[in-house]
Amino acid sequence: QVMGMGPGGGMVQPDGTFELPAVPPGRYLLRVQPRGNGDDVLVGMTSITVAGADLSNVVVALQKPGTVSGRIEFEGGPPAGVPASQFRVQPMATDPIGSRSFMTGPPRTADDYTFTIRGANGPNLMRVFGPPGWYVKAVDYGGEDITDTPVALAPGTDLQGVRILMTQTVATLSGTVRDDRGNAVLDATVIIFPTDDTK
C-alpha cells in the first residue's frame, strides 16, 4: 500500500508498480507499507517534489521497520500483583506532522518486562503508560539519559538495550502566589517546566 503525506494513496500492483493520480504541486513524503502484519514485513519511504509534471520511475527501497527494544525496571523491584501488561512503552513523536508511523500493532510488554516496538518513525520520545502512582524516572540508552532527548527512528533502525526506570517517588511543590503588595493572588495558574529550552 502506497500512502502520501498529502492527497491519499493507492495500492501496489502484483508487479510492484503503483500510480497516484491528480497529485497537486508540492513536496511530499511517499510511504509504502504492507496491509498485514508479521516479522517479515518490509516498509519504505522517500521524499518527492511535484512541480506540475508527471513523475515516473519513482523507486522506493524497502527494508525492515525500525525497532526499539529494551526492558522496564523498577526502583525497589517489580510491583507485586501488577501484571507487566499494565505497563506500555509508547514512542511519542516530537513532530506529529512530519512523523509517520509504520507500526502494525500496539506495543506490548512481555511478562519479564521486556518490550519491542516496531515501525516508529521520525524523532520520538520514549514514554511509559502504566498504573496510577508509577512514573518514569529515567530512560537510558548506551549509558546516556535520553528521557527528554528525541530518538531518531527510521526504517532499518535497530535500537537495542533501552532501559526505562520507573519510580513511585515524586515531589510535591507548594507555596503562595502574591502580588507586589504582598496580597494573595486568587486567579493565577502555576506551571513547572524545564529551564532547558530543548526539553
Short mmCIF file of C-alpha atoms in Angstrom, two decimals:
data_model
loop_
_atom_site.label_atom_id
_atom_site.label_comp_id
_atom_site.label_asym_id
_atom_site.label_seq_id
_atom_site.Cartn_x
_atom_site.Cartn_y
_atom_site.Cartn_z
CA GLN A 1 0.00 0.00 0.00
CA VAL A 2 1.40 3.42 -1.00
CA MET A 3 0.47 6.42 1.12
CA GLY A 4 1.43 10.03 0.51
CA MET A 5 1.74 12.71 3.15
CA GLY A 6 -0.90 14.62 1.23
CA PRO A 7 -3.60 13.61 -1.23
CA GLY A 8 -4.40 10.00 -0.43
CA GLY A 9 -2.69 6.84 -1.63
CA GLY A 10 -3.10 3.71 -3.71
CA MET A 11 -2.38 0.01 -3.97
CA VAL A 12 0.79 -1.60 -5.27
CA GLN A 13 0.15 -3.89 -8.22
CA PRO A 14 1.43 -7.52 -8.34
CA ASP A 15 4.39 -6.40 -10.47
CA GLY A 16 5.42 -3.81 -7.84
CA THR A 17 4.21 -0.75 -9.75
CA PHE A 18 1.92 1.96 -8.39
CA GLU A 19 0.19 5.11 -9.62
CA LEU A 20 -1.14 8.08 -7.67
CA PRO A 21 -3.25 10.30 -9.94
CA ALA A 22 -4.09 14.01 -9.55
CA VAL A 23 -1.30 14.96 -7.14
CA PRO A 24 -1.15 18.77 -6.68
CA PRO A 25 2.25 20.53 -6.83
CA GLY A 26 4.22 20.39 -3.59
CA ARG A 27 6.73 18.42 -1.53
CA TYR A 28 5.56 15.05 -0.22
CA LEU A 29 6.75 12.09 1.82
CA LEU A 30 5.88 8.89 -0.02
CA ARG A 31 5.40 5.92 2.30
CA VAL A 32 5.00 2.24 1.41
CA GLN A 33 3.76 -0.27 3.94
CA PRO A 34 2.03 -3.66 3.86
CA ARG A 35 -1.58 -4.17 4.75
CA GLY A 36 -0.76 -7.13 7.00
CA ASN A 37 1.47 -7.91 9.98
CA GLY A 38 4.42 -10.19 10.57
CA ASP A 39 8.14 -10.24 11.31
CA ASP A 40 8.99 -10.36 7.59
CA VAL A 41 7.23 -7.06 6.85
CA LEU A 42 9.17 -4.53 4.74
CA VAL A 43 8.47 -0.80 4.56
CA GLY A 44 9.92 2.18 2.74
CA MET A 45 9.72 5.92 2.32
CA THR A 46 11.14 8.63 0.10
CA SER A 47 10.68 12.36 -0.43
CA ILE A 48 9.31 13.62 -3.75
CA THR A 49 8.62 17.05 -5.25
CA VAL A 50 5.74 17.52 -7.67
CA ALA A 51 6.03 20.61 -9.87
CA GLY A 52 3.13 20.20 -12.29
CA ALA A 53 4.67 17.46 -14.46
CA ASP A 54 4.18 13.71 -14.14
CA LEU A 55 6.79 11.79 -12.15
CA SER A 56 7.67 8.33 -13.40
CA ASN A 57 10.11 5.63 -12.36
CA VAL A 58 9.92 6.64 -8.68
CA VAL A 59 11.76 3.92 -6.76
CA VAL A 60 11.05 3.19 -3.08
CA ALA A 61 13.58 0.87 -1.44
CA LEU A 62 12.02 -1.45 1.14
CA GLN A 63 13.63 -2.53 4.40
CA LYS A 64 12.59 -3.79 7.80
CA PRO A 65 10.71 -1.31 10.02
CA GLY A 66 12.78 0.40 12.69
CA THR A 67 12.72 -1.29 16.10
CA VAL A 68 13.32 -0.20 19.67
CA SER A 69 13.75 -2.88 22.33
CA GLY A 70 14.68 -2.99 25.96
CA ARG A 71 13.42 -3.54 29.48
CA ILE A 72 11.35 -1.72 32.09
CA GLU A 73 12.98 -1.69 35.55
CA PHE A 74 11.62 -0.55 38.90
CA GLU A 75 13.07 1.13 41.96
CA GLY A 76 12.61 -1.40 44.75
CA GLY A 77 11.80 -4.24 42.35
CA PRO A 78 8.79 -5.07 40.17
CA PRO A 79 5.38 -4.21 41.65
CA ALA A 80 3.63 -7.15 43.29
CA GLY A 81 0.24 -8.12 41.91
CA VAL A 82 0.52 -5.88 38.84
CA PRO A 83 0.95 -7.72 35.52
CA ALA A 84 3.65 -6.48 33.17
CA SER A 85 1.00 -5.88 30.51
CA GLN A 86 -0.19 -2.89 32.59
CA PHE A 87 2.97 -1.03 31.54
CA ARG A 88 3.08 0.06 27.91
CA VAL A 89 6.06 1.74 26.25
CA GLN A 90 4.89 4.19 23.60
CA PRO A 91 7.02 6.34 21.27
CA MET A 92 5.70 9.92 21.21
CA ALA A 93 6.51 11.89 18.06
CA THR A 94 8.05 15.30 18.71
CA ASP A 95 6.97 16.32 15.20
CA PRO A 96 3.43 14.94 14.85
CA ILE A 97 3.03 16.39 11.36
CA GLY A 98 6.36 15.25 9.93
CA SER A 99 6.42 11.83 11.64
CA ARG A 100 4.51 8.92 10.22
CA SER A 101 4.28 5.53 11.85
CA PHE A 102 4.74 2.12 10.22
CA MET A 103 3.53 0.41 13.40
CA THR A 104 1.43 -2.66 12.67
CA GLY A 105 0.08 -3.16 16.19
CA PRO A 106 0.06 -1.66 19.67
CA PRO A 107 3.30 -2.03 21.68
CA ARG A 108 3.18 -4.85 24.25
CA THR A 109 5.27 -5.57 27.32
CA ALA A 110 6.28 -9.20 27.93
CA ASP A 111 5.93 -10.91 31.32
CA ASP A 112 9.63 -10.25 32.04
CA TYR A 113 9.10 -6.51 31.38
CA THR A 114 10.95 -6.56 28.07
CA PHE A 115 9.44 -4.70 25.14
CA THR A 116 9.90 -4.37 21.39
CA ILE A 117 8.41 -1.57 19.33
CA ARG A 118 8.38 -1.95 15.55
CA GLY A 119 7.66 0.69 12.97
CA ALA A 120 8.01 4.02 14.79
CA ASN A 121 9.39 6.72 12.51
CA GLY A 122 10.82 10.21 12.94
CA PRO A 123 12.07 11.87 16.17
CA ASN A 124 10.37 10.23 19.15
CA LEU A 125 10.48 10.36 22.95
CA MET A 126 10.08 7.09 24.85
CA ARG A 127 7.10 7.29 27.21
CA VAL A 128 5.53 4.68 29.50
CA PHE A 129 1.86 4.41 30.38
CA GLY A 130 1.12 2.35 33.47
CA PRO A 131 -0.97 2.05 36.63
CA PRO A 132 -1.53 5.19 38.73
CA GLY A 133 1.35 6.03 41.03
CA TRP A 134 4.16 4.93 38.69
CA TYR A 135 6.33 7.49 36.90
CA VAL A 136 9.28 7.44 34.52
CA LYS A 137 12.47 8.38 36.38
CA ALA A 138 14.94 7.83 33.54
CA VAL A 139 15.30 6.40 30.06
CA ASP A 140 18.81 5.11 29.40
CA TYR A 141 20.37 4.16 26.07
CA GLY A 142 24.07 3.37 25.83
CA GLY A 143 24.77 4.96 29.20
CA GLU A 144 23.11 8.25 28.23
CA ASP A 145 19.90 9.65 29.72
CA ILE A 146 17.50 10.18 26.80
CA THR A 147 14.37 10.80 28.88
CA ASP A 148 13.80 14.15 27.16
CA THR A 149 16.01 13.63 24.12
CA PRO A 150 14.21 12.68 20.88
CA VAL A 151 15.46 9.46 19.31
CA ALA A 152 15.64 9.46 15.51
CA LEU A 153 13.83 6.36 14.27
CA ALA A 154 13.57 5.26 10.66
CA PRO A 155 13.20 2.06 8.62
CA GLY A 156 16.27 -0.07 9.22
CA THR A 157 16.96 1.43 12.68
CA ASP A 158 17.54 -1.10 15.47
CA LEU A 159 17.93 0.36 18.98
CA GLN A 160 18.58 -2.40 21.50
CA GLY A 161 19.14 -2.26 25.24
CA VAL A 162 16.94 0.71 26.13
CA ARG A 163 16.43 0.75 29.93
CA ILE A 164 13.42 2.53 31.41
CA LEU A 165 13.47 3.08 35.17
CA MET A 166 10.11 3.54 36.89
CA THR A 167 9.62 5.07 40.34
CA GLN A 168 6.88 5.80 42.82
CA THR A 169 8.89 8.61 44.43
CA VAL A 170 7.59 12.03 43.49
CA ALA A 171 7.94 15.52 44.93
CA THR A 172 5.24 17.96 45.96
CA LEU A 173 5.79 21.69 45.44
CA SER A 174 3.73 24.13 47.47
CA GLY A 175 3.75 27.85 48.06
CA THR A 176 1.76 31.05 47.77
CA VAL A 177 1.35 33.43 44.85
CA ARG A 178 1.37 37.11 45.93
CA ASP A 179 1.20 40.41 44.10
CA ASP A 180 3.71 43.27 44.53
CA ARG A 181 1.87 44.43 47.69
CA GLY A 182 2.03 41.02 49.33
CA ASN A 183 -1.64 40.16 48.80
CA ALA A 184 -2.58 36.61 47.84
CA VAL A 185 -3.43 36.21 44.13
CA LEU A 186 -6.50 34.02 43.65
CA ASP A 187 -6.73 33.85 39.85
CA ALA A 188 -3.25 32.56 38.93
CA THR A 189 -2.04 29.30 37.39
CA VAL A 190 1.29 27.77 38.41
CA ILE A 191 3.26 25.86 35.77
CA ILE A 192 6.55 23.99 36.20
CA PHE A 193 8.78 23.35 33.18
CA PRO A 194 12.48 22.70 32.48
CA THR A 195 14.80 25.69 32.26
CA ASP A 196 16.49 23.92 29.33
CA ASP A 197 14.57 25.06 26.24
CA THR A 198 15.38 21.84 24.39
CA LYS A 199 13.27 19.92 26.92
#
